[in-house]
XYZ file of C-alpha atoms in Angstrom:
295
model
C 32.881 73.019 88.069
C 34.786 70.086 88.015
C 36.899 72.627 84.997
C 37.185 74.935 88.162
C 38.628 71.081 90.462
C 40.847 70.270 87.654
C 42.453 73.734 87.325
C 42.638 74.430 90.961
C 46.190 74.417 91.995
C 47.369 71.967 94.822
C 48.059 73.960 98.602
C 50.522 72.715 100.624
C 49.681 69.855 101.793
C 48.735 68.062 98.526
C 53.021 68.533 97.922
C 53.797 65.369 98.734
C 56.576 65.637 101.797
C 59.379 64.371 100.178
C 59.467 66.292 97.830
C 59.343 69.784 99.572
C 62.080 69.320 101.771
C 63.757 68.059 98.459
C 62.809 71.275 97.547
C 63.538 73.223 101.146
C 67.298 71.939 100.989
C 67.822 73.612 97.747
C 66.564 76.953 98.632
C 68.853 76.281 101.621
C 72.560 77.713 100.981
C 73.852 77.368 104.306
C 73.337 73.897 103.300
C 76.723 73.909 100.950
C 78.818 75.802 104.315
C 77.507 72.904 106.782
C 77.245 70.008 104.789
C 79.067 69.646 101.454
C 82.513 72.048 102.436
C 83.238 69.723 105.821
C 82.687 67.156 103.817
C 85.073 67.771 100.873
C 88.137 69.526 103.204
C 87.602 66.372 104.945
C 88.028 64.377 101.577
C 91.307 66.744 100.282
C 92.812 65.458 104.429
C 91.914 62.272 103.171
C 93.859 62.268 100.199
C 95.895 64.276 100.052
C 98.880 61.002 101.062
C 98.113 59.063 98.872
C 98.277 62.054 96.399
C 101.931 62.565 97.834
C 102.633 58.506 97.559
C 100.836 58.070 94.178
C 103.860 61.259 93.183
C 107.111 59.732 95.392
C 106.763 56.019 93.559
C 105.982 57.801 89.815
C 108.338 60.389 89.991
C 111.698 60.410 89.109
C 114.583 59.305 91.462
C 116.044 63.173 92.439
C 113.233 65.282 91.203
C 111.062 67.669 93.756
C 108.138 68.493 90.915
C 104.952 67.850 92.627
C 103.367 66.486 89.452
C 105.425 63.353 88.448
C 106.504 64.799 85.502
C 107.910 62.390 83.305
C 106.048 59.176 84.323
C 108.504 56.819 85.598
C 108.501 52.768 86.796
C 111.615 52.307 87.996
C 110.910 52.642 91.425
C 108.001 49.629 91.143
C 110.671 47.400 89.722
C 113.558 48.457 91.982
C 111.408 46.803 95.387
C 109.184 43.747 93.264
C 112.661 42.651 92.373
C 115.859 44.234 94.110
C 113.586 43.685 96.827
C 111.248 40.337 97.229
C 108.105 42.186 96.249
C 107.175 38.609 94.794
C 107.785 36.766 97.547
C 106.924 39.789 100.282
C 103.052 39.800 98.325
C 102.748 36.172 97.289
C 103.021 35.449 101.781
C 101.109 37.992 102.737
C 97.825 36.395 99.565
C 98.607 32.793 101.300
C 97.950 33.782 104.790
C 95.531 36.172 104.232
C 92.995 34.163 102.571
C 94.029 31.251 104.604
C 92.909 33.310 107.393
C 89.846 34.418 106.012
C 88.694 30.964 105.341
C 89.727 30.130 108.804
C 87.577 33.017 110.236
C 85.072 32.821 108.199
C 83.774 29.093 108.973
C 84.194 29.117 113.113
C 82.795 32.715 112.613
C 79.405 30.922 111.423
C 79.847 27.666 113.269
C 80.478 29.689 116.645
C 77.292 32.252 115.756
C 75.301 29.818 114.548
C 76.224 27.732 118.017
C 75.044 31.279 119.997
C 72.227 32.762 117.397
C 69.794 29.313 117.806
C 70.734 27.752 121.003
C 70.239 29.325 124.515
C 72.390 27.691 126.907
C 73.989 29.213 130.953
C 77.011 31.521 130.096
C 75.603 32.130 126.383
C 75.323 36.835 127.804
C 79.051 35.876 130.093
C 80.641 34.242 127.005
C 79.059 37.047 125.043
C 81.644 39.825 127.223
C 84.811 37.916 127.410
C 84.690 38.161 123.973
C 83.966 42.082 122.931
C 86.680 42.157 126.519
C 89.334 40.800 123.813
C 88.889 43.284 121.764
C 90.618 45.506 125.027
C 93.601 43.316 124.907
C 96.525 44.319 122.689
C 98.419 41.991 120.797
C 101.963 42.401 121.659
C 99.979 41.626 125.002
C 100.321 38.236 123.679
C 103.023 38.088 122.002
C 105.415 35.986 124.750
C 102.604 33.492 125.204
C 101.690 32.924 121.691
C 105.745 32.863 120.651
C 106.476 29.749 123.035
C 102.955 28.567 122.122
C 104.869 27.987 118.252
C 107.992 27.771 119.419
C 107.791 24.052 121.200
C 105.184 23.347 118.115
C 108.041 24.704 115.539
C 105.917 27.224 114.002
C 108.235 30.012 113.866
C 109.674 31.151 111.288
C 105.971 29.371 109.327
C 103.778 31.236 108.267
C 101.448 29.071 110.069
C 101.804 30.749 112.722
C 99.843 34.301 111.302
C 97.419 32.594 109.640
C 96.845 30.966 113.757
C 97.499 34.108 115.303
C 95.660 36.518 112.948
C 93.056 33.431 113.016
C 92.879 33.890 116.854
C 92.181 37.899 117.261
C 90.077 37.940 113.996
C 86.759 35.741 115.757
C 86.096 37.948 118.633
C 84.147 40.119 116.013
C 83.432 38.438 113.317
C 81.464 35.262 116.006
C 79.251 38.617 116.719
C 79.481 40.569 113.974
C 77.972 36.531 112.290
C 76.339 35.495 115.568
C 73.791 38.623 113.801
C 73.966 37.513 110.996
C 72.044 35.217 111.637
C 69.764 36.169 114.087
C 68.349 37.408 111.801
C 66.816 34.826 109.670
C 63.848 33.469 111.201
C 63.988 30.386 113.300
C 60.969 29.087 111.872
C 62.096 28.577 108.069
C 64.635 26.105 109.163
C 62.140 24.585 111.572
C 59.493 24.019 108.414
C 62.542 22.422 106.214
C 63.281 20.283 109.227
C 59.252 19.237 109.183
C 59.878 17.978 105.100
C 63.188 15.951 106.598
C 65.805 17.415 106.144
C 68.109 17.930 109.290
C 69.486 20.437 111.120
C 73.177 20.796 108.982
C 70.738 20.414 105.735
C 68.437 22.521 106.858
C 71.638 25.488 107.783
C 73.591 25.022 104.174
C 70.106 24.935 102.319
C 68.626 28.218 103.553
C 69.835 30.100 106.302
C 73.411 30.128 104.275
C 72.115 31.818 101.424
C 71.433 34.382 102.878
C 74.245 35.363 104.476
C 76.668 35.910 101.752
C 76.335 40.356 102.899
C 77.249 38.559 106.598
C 80.393 36.512 104.701
C 81.400 39.057 102.619
C 81.915 41.026 105.477
C 83.701 39.439 107.987
C 85.743 38.040 105.176
C 86.894 42.000 103.762
C 87.614 41.821 107.695
C 89.630 39.571 108.407
C 90.992 39.079 104.905
C 92.183 43.245 105.749
C 93.046 42.789 108.701
C 95.808 40.067 107.789
C 96.857 42.095 105.046
C 98.447 45.183 107.250
C 99.489 43.117 110.214
C 103.257 43.728 110.837
C 103.462 42.815 114.619
C 103.366 39.423 114.350
C 104.955 38.650 111.384
C 108.001 40.908 112.269
C 107.921 38.684 115.723
C 107.297 35.336 113.905
C 109.648 35.145 111.160
C 112.630 35.645 111.024
C 113.445 34.316 107.099
C 113.496 36.956 104.551
C 111.212 34.731 101.568
C 108.347 33.743 104.497
C 107.987 38.416 105.209
C 105.069 40.060 104.175
C 105.132 42.728 102.598
C 103.959 44.989 106.542
C 107.253 43.906 107.691
C 108.770 43.703 103.982
C 108.006 47.411 103.100
C 110.298 48.178 106.420
C 113.404 47.060 105.274
C 113.355 50.225 102.208
C 114.234 51.549 105.688
C 118.614 52.087 106.160
C 119.845 52.842 109.267
C 121.115 56.815 107.666
C 118.873 56.974 105.224
C 115.921 55.139 103.105
C 114.700 55.409 99.575
C 111.429 57.453 99.505
C 110.598 55.533 95.690
C 111.147 52.350 96.432
C 109.461 52.947 99.845
C 106.386 54.794 97.852
C 106.121 52.514 95.320
C 105.558 49.255 98.416
C 103.055 51.292 100.040
C 100.334 51.610 95.983
C 101.230 47.797 95.823
C 100.218 46.952 99.601
C 97.760 49.788 99.908
C 95.758 48.732 96.082
C 94.371 44.989 97.321
C 92.455 45.847 99.630
C 91.409 49.893 97.939
C 89.963 46.408 94.615
C 88.516 45.310 97.975
C 86.380 47.606 99.720
C 85.357 48.586 95.683
C 84.530 44.996 94.806
C 82.187 44.841 98.348
C 81.501 47.452 99.605
C 77.750 47.891 99.089
C 77.838 44.980 101.351
C 79.577 46.003 103.604
C 77.291 48.728 104.964
C 74.484 46.295 104.745
C 76.567 43.929 106.603
C 77.565 45.662 109.053
C 74.121 47.643 109.563
C 72.857 43.919 110.508
C 75.101 42.444 111.409
C 74.894 45.297 115.372
C 71.050 45.366 115.826
C 70.739 42.436 115.947
C 71.342 39.560 118.295
């Protein structure tokens, strides 16, 4: 009897549901047409512009070959040394890092207040924060220019840091509020019962659990600041204070454009953003989903 049971093949019900789904996917030839072919076409459509940017940046001037051979770095030397990309790169890093720090710190404080305190007008304040995302930055150029002129910040990197931080804060505060709401308040209460102050309890217990949120908010703030062209064009007119987007636009002349230098500058501008995404992409997916559904 026991031998019959051991040699009897397993019924369909005994096969795990996950294994059945994987087996059915392998047997479904239409899955390739429905999923992989559209994804492959989208990938090609996305990567072709980057490929041509690399081709223009790496092939010699005057060449029309679709493959960059022989490879040359003369265009990178032109943008880095002759056009002054080294200064533009340094300015962009300074503005991006300071904007990241200010945005993250203020977003943590604002997000904690929205997540832990119940006060009159809290819902209206959240709606106002969301509505600010619909205001184009171009509408605020004249008021911001007037404010920065009265403060003596025109042609200063400080004006870019302040403007970018202000425009990064609404979404960052809302996201951070969601992250903090995901941390149970009972843990903070237990710490306060043990003698911790509210600030110490937050720093010791809540803040270490906000790492995905901090990385997500900081990454978005840095990338938005790095790519911002409008504020850098309007508030800075000295070449020593240009950031990369403005410096890149100056490679286009009135009647001609150095496409090799323009492509090399684009590669230099895109490289830090690609590196940031490559390092923090695993935190971004968790961070966006957690911040979007909590709170």
